[in-house]
Coordinates of C-alpha atoms and ligand atoms in Angstrom, one line a residue:
X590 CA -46.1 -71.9 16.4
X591 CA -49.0 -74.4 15.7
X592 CA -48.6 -77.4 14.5
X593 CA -50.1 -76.0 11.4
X594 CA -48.4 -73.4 10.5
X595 CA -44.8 -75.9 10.9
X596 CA -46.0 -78.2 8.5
X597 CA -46.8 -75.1 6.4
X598 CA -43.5 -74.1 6.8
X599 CA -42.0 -77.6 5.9
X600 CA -43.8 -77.5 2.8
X601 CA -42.5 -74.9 1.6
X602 CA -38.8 -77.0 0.9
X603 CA -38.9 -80.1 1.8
X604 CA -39.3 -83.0 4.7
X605 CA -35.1 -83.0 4.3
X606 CA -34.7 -81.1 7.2
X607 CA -34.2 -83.5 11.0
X608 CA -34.3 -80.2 13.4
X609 CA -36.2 -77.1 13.3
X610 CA -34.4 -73.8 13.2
X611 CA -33.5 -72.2 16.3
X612 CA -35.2 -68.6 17.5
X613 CA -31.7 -67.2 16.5
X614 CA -31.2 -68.5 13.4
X615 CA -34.7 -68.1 12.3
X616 CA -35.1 -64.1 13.6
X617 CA -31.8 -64.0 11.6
X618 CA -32.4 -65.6 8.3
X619 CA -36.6 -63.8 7.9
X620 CA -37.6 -60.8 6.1
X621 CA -41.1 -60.9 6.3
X622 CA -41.1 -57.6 8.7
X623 CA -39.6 -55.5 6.1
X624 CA -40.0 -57.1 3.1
X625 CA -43.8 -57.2 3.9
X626 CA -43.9 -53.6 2.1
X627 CA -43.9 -55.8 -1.4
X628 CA -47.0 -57.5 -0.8
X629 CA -49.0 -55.9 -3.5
X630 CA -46.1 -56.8 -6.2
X631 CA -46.0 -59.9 -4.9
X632 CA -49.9 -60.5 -5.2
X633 CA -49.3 -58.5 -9.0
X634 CA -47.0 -61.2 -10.3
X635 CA -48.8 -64.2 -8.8
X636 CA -52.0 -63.7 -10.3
X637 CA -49.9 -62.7 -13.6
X638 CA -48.1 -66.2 -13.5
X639 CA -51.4 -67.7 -12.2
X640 CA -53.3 -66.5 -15.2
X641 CA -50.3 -67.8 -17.9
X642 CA -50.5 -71.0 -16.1
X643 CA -54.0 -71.2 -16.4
X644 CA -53.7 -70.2 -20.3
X645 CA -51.4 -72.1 -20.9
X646 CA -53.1 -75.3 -19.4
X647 CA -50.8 -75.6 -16.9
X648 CA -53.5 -75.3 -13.9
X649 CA -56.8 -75.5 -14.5
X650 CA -59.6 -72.4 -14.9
X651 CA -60.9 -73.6 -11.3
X652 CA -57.6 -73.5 -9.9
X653 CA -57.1 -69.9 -12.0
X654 CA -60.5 -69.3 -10.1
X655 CA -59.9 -70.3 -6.7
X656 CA -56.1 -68.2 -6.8
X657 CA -58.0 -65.0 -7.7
X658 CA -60.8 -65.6 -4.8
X659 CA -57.9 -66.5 -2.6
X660 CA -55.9 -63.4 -3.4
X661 CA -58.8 -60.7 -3.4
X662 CA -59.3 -61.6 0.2
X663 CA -55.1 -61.6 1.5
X664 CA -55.3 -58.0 0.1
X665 CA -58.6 -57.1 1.5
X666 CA -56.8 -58.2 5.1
X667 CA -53.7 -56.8 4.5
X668 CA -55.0 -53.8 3.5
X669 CA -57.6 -54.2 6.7
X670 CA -54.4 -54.8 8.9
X671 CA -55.9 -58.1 9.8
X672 CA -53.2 -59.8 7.7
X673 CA -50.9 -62.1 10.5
X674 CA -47.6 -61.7 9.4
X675 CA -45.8 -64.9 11.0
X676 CA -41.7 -64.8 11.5
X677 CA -42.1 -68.7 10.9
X678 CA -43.1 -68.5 7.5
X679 CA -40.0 -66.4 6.6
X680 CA -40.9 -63.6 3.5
X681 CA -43.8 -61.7 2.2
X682 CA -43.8 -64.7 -0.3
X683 CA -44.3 -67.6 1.7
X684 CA -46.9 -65.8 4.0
X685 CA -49.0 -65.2 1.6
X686 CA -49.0 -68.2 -0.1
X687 CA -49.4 -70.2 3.1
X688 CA -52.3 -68.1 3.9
X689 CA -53.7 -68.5 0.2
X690 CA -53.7 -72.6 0.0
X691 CA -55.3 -71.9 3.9
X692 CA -58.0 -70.5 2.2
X693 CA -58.1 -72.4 -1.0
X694 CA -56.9 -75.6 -0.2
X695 CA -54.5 -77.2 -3.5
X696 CA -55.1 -74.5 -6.3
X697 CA -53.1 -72.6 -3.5
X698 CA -50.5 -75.3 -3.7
X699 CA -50.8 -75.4 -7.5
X700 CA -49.5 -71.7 -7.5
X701 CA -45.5 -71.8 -7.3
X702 CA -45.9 -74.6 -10.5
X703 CA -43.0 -73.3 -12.5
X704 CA -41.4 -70.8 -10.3
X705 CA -39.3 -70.5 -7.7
X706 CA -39.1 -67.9 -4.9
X707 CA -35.4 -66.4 -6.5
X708 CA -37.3 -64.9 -9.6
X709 CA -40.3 -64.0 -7.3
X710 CA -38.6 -62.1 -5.1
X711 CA -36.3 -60.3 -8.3
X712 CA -40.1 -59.7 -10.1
X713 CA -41.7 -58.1 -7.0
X714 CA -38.7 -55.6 -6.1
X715 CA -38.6 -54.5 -9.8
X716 CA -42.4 -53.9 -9.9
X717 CA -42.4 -52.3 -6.2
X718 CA -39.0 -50.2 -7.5
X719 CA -40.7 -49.0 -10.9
X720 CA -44.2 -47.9 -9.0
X721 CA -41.6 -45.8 -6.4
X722 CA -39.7 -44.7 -9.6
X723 CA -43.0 -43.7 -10.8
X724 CA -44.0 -41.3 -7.7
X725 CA -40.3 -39.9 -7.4
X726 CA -40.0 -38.7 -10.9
X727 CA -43.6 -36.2 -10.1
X728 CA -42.0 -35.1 -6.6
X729 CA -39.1 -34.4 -8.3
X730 CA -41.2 -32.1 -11.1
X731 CA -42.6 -31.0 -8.2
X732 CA -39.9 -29.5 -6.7
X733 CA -38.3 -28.4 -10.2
X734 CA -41.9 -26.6 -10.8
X735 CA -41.4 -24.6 -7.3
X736 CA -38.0 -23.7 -8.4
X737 CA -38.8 -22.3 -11.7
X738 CA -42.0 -20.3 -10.1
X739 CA -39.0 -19.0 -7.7
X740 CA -37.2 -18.3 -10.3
X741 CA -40.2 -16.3 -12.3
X742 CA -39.8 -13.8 -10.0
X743 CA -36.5 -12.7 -9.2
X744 CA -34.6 -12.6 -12.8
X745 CA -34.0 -8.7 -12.0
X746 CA -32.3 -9.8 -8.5
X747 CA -29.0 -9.9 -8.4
X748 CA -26.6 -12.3 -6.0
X749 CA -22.9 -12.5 -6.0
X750 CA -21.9 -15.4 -7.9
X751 CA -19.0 -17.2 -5.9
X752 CA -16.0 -19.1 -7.2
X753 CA -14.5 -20.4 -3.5
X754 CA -17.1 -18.9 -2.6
X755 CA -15.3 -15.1 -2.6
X756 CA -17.6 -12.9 -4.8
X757 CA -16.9 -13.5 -7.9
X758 CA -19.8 -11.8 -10.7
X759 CA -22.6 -10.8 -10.4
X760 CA -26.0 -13.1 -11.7
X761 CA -29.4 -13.1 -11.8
X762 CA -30.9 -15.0 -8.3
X763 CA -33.2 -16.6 -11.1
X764 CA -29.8 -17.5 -12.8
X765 CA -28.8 -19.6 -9.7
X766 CA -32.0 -21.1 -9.0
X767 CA -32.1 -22.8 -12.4
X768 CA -28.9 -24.2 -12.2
X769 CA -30.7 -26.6 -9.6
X770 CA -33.3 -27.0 -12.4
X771 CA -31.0 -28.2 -14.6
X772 CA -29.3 -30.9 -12.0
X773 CA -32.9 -31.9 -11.2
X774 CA -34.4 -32.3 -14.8
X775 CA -30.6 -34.8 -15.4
X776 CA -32.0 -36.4 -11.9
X777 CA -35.2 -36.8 -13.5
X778 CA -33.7 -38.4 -16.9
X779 CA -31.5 -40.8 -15.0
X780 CA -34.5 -42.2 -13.2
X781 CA -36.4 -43.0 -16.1
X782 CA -33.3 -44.9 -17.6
X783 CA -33.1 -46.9 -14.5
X784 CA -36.9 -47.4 -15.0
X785 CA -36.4 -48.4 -18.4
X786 CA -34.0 -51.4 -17.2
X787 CA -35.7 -51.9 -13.7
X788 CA -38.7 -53.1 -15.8
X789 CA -38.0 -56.2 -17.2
X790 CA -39.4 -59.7 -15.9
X791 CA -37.3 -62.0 -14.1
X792 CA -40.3 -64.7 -13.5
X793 CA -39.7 -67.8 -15.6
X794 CA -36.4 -67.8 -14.9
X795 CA -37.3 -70.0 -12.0
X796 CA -35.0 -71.1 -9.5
X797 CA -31.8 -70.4 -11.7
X798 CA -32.0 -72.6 -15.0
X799 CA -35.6 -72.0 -16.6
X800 CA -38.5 -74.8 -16.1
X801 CA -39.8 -77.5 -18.1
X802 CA -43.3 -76.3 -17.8
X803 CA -44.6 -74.5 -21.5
X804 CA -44.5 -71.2 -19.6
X805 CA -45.3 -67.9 -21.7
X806 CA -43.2 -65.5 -20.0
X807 CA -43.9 -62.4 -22.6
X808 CA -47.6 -63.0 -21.3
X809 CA -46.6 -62.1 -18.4
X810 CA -44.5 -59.2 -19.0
X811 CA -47.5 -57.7 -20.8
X812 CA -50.0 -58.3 -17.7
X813 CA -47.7 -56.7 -15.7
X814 CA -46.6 -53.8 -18.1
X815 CA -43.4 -54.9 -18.5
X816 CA -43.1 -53.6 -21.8
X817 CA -40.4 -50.8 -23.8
X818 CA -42.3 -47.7 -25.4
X819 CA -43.8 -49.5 -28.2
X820 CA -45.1 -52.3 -26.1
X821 CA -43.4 -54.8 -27.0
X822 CA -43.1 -57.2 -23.4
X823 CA -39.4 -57.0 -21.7
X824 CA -37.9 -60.0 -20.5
X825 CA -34.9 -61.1 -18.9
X826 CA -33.4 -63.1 -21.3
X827 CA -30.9 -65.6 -19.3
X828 CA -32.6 -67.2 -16.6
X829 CA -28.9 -67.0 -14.1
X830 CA -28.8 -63.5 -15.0
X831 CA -32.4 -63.0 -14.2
X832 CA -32.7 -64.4 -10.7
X833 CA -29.2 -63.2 -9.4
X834 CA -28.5 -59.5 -10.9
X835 CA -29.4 -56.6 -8.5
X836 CA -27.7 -54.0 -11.0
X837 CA -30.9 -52.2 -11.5
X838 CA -31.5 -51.7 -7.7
X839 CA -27.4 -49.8 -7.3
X840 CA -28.2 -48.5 -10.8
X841 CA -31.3 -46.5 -8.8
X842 CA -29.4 -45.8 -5.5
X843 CA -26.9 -44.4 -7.7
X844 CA -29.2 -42.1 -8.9
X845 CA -31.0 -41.3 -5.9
X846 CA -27.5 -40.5 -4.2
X847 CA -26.7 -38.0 -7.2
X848 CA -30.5 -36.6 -6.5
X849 CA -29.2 -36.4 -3.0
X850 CA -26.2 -34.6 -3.6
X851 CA -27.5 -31.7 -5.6
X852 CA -30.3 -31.6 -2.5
X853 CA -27.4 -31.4 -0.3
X854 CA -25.6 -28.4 -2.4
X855 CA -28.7 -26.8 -2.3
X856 CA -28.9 -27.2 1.4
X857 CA -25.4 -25.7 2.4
X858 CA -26.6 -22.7 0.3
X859 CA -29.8 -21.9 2.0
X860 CA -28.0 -22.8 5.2
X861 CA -25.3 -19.9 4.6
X862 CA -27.9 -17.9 3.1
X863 CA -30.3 -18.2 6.2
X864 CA -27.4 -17.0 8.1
X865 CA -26.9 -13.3 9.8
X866 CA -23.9 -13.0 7.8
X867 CA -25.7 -13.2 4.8
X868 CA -29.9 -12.5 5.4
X869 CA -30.2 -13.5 1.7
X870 CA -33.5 -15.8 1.7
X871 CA -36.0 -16.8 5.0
X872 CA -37.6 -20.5 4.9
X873 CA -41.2 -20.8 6.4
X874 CA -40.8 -21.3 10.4
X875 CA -42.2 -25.0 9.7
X876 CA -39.3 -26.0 8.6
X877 CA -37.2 -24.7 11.2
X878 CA -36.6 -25.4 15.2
X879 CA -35.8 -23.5 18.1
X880 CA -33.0 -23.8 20.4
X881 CA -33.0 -25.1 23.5
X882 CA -30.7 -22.8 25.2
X883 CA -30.8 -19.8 23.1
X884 CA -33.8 -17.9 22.7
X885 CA -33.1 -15.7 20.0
X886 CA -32.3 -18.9 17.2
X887 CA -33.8 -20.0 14.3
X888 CA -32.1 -23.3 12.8
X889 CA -32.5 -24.5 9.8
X890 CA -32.9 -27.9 10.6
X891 CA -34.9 -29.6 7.8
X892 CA -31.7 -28.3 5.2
X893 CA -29.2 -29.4 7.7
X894 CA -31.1 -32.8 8.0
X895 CA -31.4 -33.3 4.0
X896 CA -27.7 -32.5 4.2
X897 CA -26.9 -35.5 6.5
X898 CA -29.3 -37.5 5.1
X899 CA -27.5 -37.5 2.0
X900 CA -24.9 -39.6 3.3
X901 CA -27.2 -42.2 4.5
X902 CA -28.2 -42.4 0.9
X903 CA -24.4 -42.4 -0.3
X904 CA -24.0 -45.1 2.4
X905 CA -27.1 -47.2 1.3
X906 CA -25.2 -47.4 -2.5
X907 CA -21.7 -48.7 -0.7
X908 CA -24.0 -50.9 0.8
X909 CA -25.8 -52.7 -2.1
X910 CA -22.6 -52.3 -4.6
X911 CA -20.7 -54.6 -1.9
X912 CA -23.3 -57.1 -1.3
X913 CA -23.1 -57.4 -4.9
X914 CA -19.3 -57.7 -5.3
X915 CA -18.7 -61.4 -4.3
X916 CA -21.7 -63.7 -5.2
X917 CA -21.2 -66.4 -7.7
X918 CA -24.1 -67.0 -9.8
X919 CA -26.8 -67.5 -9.5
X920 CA -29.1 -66.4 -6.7
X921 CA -27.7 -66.2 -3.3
X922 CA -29.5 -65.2 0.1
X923 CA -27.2 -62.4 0.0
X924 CA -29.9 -60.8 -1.8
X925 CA -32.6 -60.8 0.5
X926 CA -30.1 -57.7 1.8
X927 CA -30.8 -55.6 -0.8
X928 CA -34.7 -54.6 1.0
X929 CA -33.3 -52.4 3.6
X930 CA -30.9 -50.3 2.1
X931 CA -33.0 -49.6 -1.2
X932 CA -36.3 -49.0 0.6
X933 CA -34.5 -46.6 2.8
X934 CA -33.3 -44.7 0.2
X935 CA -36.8 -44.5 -1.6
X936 CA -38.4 -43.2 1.5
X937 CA -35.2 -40.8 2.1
X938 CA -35.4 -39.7 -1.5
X939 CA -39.1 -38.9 -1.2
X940 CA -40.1 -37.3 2.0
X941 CA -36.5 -35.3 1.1
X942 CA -38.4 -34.3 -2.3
X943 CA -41.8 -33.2 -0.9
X944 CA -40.5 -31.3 1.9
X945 CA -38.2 -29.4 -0.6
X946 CA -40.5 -28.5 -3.2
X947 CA -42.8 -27.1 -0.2
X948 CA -40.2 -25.4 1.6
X949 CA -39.3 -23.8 -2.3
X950 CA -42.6 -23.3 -3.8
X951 CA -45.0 -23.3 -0.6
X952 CA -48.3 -24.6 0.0
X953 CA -51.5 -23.7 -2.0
X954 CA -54.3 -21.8 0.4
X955 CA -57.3 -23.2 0.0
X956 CA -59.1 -19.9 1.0
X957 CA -56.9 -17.8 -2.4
X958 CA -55.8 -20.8 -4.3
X959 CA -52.6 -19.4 -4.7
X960 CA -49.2 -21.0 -2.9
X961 CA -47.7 -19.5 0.3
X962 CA -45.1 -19.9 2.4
X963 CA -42.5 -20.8 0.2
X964 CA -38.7 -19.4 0.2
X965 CA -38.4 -15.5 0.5
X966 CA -35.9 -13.5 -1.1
X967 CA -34.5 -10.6 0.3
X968 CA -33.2 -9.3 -2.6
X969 CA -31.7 -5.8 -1.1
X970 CA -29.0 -8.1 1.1
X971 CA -28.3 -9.6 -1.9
X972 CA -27.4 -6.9 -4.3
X973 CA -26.0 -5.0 -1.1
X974 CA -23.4 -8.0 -1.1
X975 CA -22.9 -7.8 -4.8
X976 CA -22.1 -4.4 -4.1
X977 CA -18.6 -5.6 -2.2
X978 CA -15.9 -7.6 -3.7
X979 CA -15.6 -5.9 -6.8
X980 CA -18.0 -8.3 -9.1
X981 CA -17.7 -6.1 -12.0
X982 CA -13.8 -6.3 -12.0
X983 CA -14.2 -8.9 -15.2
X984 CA -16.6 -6.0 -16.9
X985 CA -14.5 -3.3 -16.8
X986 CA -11.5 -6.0 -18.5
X987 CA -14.0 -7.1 -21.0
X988 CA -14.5 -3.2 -21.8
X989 CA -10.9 -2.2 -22.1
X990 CA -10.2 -5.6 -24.7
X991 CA -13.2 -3.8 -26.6
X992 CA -11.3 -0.5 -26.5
X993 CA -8.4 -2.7 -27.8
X994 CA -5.7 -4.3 -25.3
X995 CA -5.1 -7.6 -24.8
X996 CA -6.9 -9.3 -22.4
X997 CA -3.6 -10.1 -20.0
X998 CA -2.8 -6.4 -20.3
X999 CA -6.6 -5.0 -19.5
X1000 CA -6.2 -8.0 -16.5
X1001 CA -3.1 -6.1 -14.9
X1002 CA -4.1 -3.1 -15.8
X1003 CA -8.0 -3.9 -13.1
X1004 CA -5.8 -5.3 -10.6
X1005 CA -4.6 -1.9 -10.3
X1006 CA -7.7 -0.4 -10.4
X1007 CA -9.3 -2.6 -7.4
X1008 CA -6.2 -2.1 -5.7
X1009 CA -6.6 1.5 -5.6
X1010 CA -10.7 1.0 -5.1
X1011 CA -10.1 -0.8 -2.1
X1012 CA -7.3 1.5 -0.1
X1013 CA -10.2 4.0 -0.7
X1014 CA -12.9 1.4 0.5
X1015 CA -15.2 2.2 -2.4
X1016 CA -16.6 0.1 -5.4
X1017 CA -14.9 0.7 -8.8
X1018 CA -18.1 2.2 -9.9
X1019 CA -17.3 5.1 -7.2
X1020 CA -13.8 5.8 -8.1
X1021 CA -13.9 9.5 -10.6
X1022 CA -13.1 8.8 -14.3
X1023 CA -10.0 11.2 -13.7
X1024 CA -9.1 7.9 -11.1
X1025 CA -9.5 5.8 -13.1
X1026 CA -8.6 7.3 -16.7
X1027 CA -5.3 7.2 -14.3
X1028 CA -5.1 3.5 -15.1
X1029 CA -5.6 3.6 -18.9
X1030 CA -6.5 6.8 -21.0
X1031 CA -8.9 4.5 -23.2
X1032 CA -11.4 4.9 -20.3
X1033 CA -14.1 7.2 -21.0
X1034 CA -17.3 7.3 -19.3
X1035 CA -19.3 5.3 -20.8
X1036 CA -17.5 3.1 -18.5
X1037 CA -19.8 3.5 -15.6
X1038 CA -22.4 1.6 -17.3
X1039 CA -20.3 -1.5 -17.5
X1040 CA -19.2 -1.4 -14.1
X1041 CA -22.8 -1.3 -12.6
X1042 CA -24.4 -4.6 -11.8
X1043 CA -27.2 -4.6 -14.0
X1044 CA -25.0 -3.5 -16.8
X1045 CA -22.4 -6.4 -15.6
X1046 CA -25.5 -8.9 -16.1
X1047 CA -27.1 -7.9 -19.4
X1048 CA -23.7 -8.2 -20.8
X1049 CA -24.2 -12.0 -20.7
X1050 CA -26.2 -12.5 -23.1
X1051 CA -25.3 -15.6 -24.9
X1052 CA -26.9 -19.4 -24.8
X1053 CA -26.7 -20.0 -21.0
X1054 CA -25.8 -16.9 -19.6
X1055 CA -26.8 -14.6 -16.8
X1056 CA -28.6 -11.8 -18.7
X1057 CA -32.6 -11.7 -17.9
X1058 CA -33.3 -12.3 -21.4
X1059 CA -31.4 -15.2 -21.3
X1060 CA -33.0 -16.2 -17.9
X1061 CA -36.2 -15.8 -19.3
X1062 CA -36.0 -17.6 -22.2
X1063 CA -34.9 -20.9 -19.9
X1064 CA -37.7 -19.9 -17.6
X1065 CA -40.0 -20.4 -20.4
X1066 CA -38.3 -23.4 -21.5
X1067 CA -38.4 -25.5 -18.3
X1068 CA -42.2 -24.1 -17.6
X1069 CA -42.8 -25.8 -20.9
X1070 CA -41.5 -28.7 -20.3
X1071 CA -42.9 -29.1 -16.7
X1072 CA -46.3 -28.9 -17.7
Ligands
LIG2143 N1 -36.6 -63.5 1.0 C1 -35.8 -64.0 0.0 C2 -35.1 -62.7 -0.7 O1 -35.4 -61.7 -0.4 C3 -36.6 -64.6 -1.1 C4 -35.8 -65.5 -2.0 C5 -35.4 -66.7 -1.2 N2 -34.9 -67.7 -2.1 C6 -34.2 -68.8 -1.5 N3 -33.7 -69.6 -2.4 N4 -34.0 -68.9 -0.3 O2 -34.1 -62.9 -1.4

């Protein structure tokens, strides 16, 4: 390290300090290789405070000048990759101001006037967090969009629904799709309430107390957007509170691990569905691999990997929830943990979300303009499997109530019936109405119409049910509210 660049470093604190820091100590205690990825917040809320300093009359308009000069040429090098990120100067925030007052001498050094690196650092991760927020919410349209297209065309398929996953009733493929819709679209609302509290400036809190300069902190909000739905500027409003609080970065891992479940559920179905012992849906080759060993495999290794990669997600929010835990206020370097974990599970969250909603919904051909590849539905296997584990056993209880027994009695009553099906290994639909006017002389045989699948399905026909009017109707909804 130059001589330079340690008496940059010094400045930064103070001339307190008799002995450097050792390599150890200093490789241990620096950031700037990850938290690097926050440079454009951090150049955001400097030129915001920069500009309410200026106003304010806090800096001069030269110095306000000489900052923005200064700043449009760090991001023209960073975004160059001629930017030299130095370990010695610690953070994103110290290398770039370093670099700054190297370029513009003292309105450089006039920059950190009424601030403090702890409610930096908090303002940059909640303006990088709500831009991420931002891009996650459209993936995860995205991905609800390619579900409900999905969906569009296979109401009229039938799948076994499973409870313990033994057959159970019969519903609409379109049915089961949307109930991944409806876990996404919650997804979807939880993010914006995080955004809602993630955006909210820290900066004037300074280093824990507040400052005695005349700041104009709502100034700032407003520059940077930090403002509610009727624009009126959001500000942390106690300055411990402001610098120390990480709630709103568990508050989003939280909701990314939730997002990460319901990817995961989704996963273990298409992985048993891909299977031979199923052959309900096939994903594009893409997104599978080859075996080494066995020539004849397939694997569905992007599912499997969303499905592990789910824990790393879970494991990121037992992460920042215990570096929370212990710390008195007000800012602690504990802090500078939360980076890792919560950029982890953004990039996580995201690639997981575009792959999906391609591997659902396909890619558009340039050459038709229409999407390909996406999941394929083989419906035959699916209504073949329907076909076994009497799924229509409920129906034909549901029709004897209607001819008048009790439910309990028209329950016994079907055991019987499926008892007798299966010695005979045949569906209830197959057994002769003689049969099966054995088990109650209220049947008649109008009965077969109840016991087929279709008929098992239309029967559903209230607010959230299976039936394909009912399926439409919350196609139509969600392709409304998508856009
Ligand atoms: N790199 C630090 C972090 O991420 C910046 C804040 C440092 N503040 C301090 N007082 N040491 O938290």
């Amino acid at each position: 390290m130059s001589k330079n660049q340690l008496d940059q470093k010094a400045q930064a604190w103070s001339a307190l300090f008799s002995e450097p820091m050792s390599e150890l100590v200093k490789r241990y205690t620096a950031s700037v290789f990850f938290d690097q990825r926050l440079w454009e917040a951090d150049i955001q809320g400097s030129l915001a405070h920069a500009e309410m300093l200026a106003a304010q009359g806090i800096i001069s308009a030269a110095d306000w000048a000489d900052i923005q000069r200064g700043m449009a040429q760090i991001e023209a090098e960073i975004r160059a990759g001629a930017f030299q990120w130095q370990l010695d100067l610690e953070d994103v925030h110290l290398n770039i101001e370093a670099r700054l007052t190297q370029l513009v001498g003292d309105a450089g050094k006039r920059l950190h006037t009424g601030r403090s690196r702890n409610d930096q650092v908090a303002t940059d991760v909640r303006l990088w967090l709500r831009g991420e927020i931002d891009g996650l919410i459209t993936l995860l349209q995205e991905l609800q969009r390619a579900l409900v297209a999905v969906a569009r065309q296979n109401v009229e398929v039938i799948l076994p629904g499973f409870t313990h996953l033994q057959v159970a009733q019969p519903v609409s493929f379109a049915h089961h799709l949307l109930a991944y819709v409806e876990m996404f679209a919650r997804d979807e609302e939880r993010l914006q309430d995080v955004r809602r509290r993630t955006n909210r400036l820290p900066l004037g809190s300074a280093a824990l107390a507040g400052t005695t300069y005349p700041l104009d902190r709502e100034r700032v909000a407003r520059r940077l957007g930090m403002v509610d739905a009727a624009g009126h500027p959001q500000v942390c409003q106690n300055s411990l509170d402001g610098v120390s609080d990480r709630d709103f970065a568990i508050e989003f891992t939280a909701a990314a691990s939730l997002c990460m479940v319901h990817i995961s559920r989704l996963s273990e179905e298409l992985i048993l569905w891909m299977s031979q012992n199923f052959g309900f849906v096939q994903i594009a080759d893409r997104f599978t691999t080859g075996s080494s060993i066995m020539p004849q495999k397939k694997n569905p290794d992007v599912p499997e990997l969303a499905r592990g990669k789910t824990g790393r997600v879970v494991g990121h929010l037992m992460g920042l929830i215990t570096l929370m835990k212990g710390q008195p206020l007000a800012y602690n370097k504990d802090n500078q943990e939360d980076k890792e974990p919560l950029f982890d599970t953004v990039d996580t969250l995201r690639d997981t979300l575009r792959i999906f909603a391609e591997m659902i919904g396909g890619q558009v051909n340039p050459a038709s303009g229409q999407k390909e590849g996406g999941l394929r539905v083989n419906a035959a296997a699916m209504e073949a499997a329907a076909q076994k584990g009497y799924a229509t056993a409920t129906d034909l209880a549901d029709y004897l109530v209607k001819k008048g027994l009790p439910f309990r009695d028209a329950h016994e009553t079907v055991a019987h019936a499926v008892k007798a099906a299966s010695s005979h290994n045949c569906d209830l639909s197959e057994l002769p109405l003689s049969v099966l006017q054995g088990f109650h002389p209220a049947i008649d045989k109008d009965v077969y119409a109840c016991l087929s699948l279709r008929g098992s399905l239309e029967a559903r026909n209230t607010l959230g049910g299976t039936a394909p009017a009912q399926v439409m109707a919350q196609i139509d909804r969600h392709a409304q509210r998508l856009g």
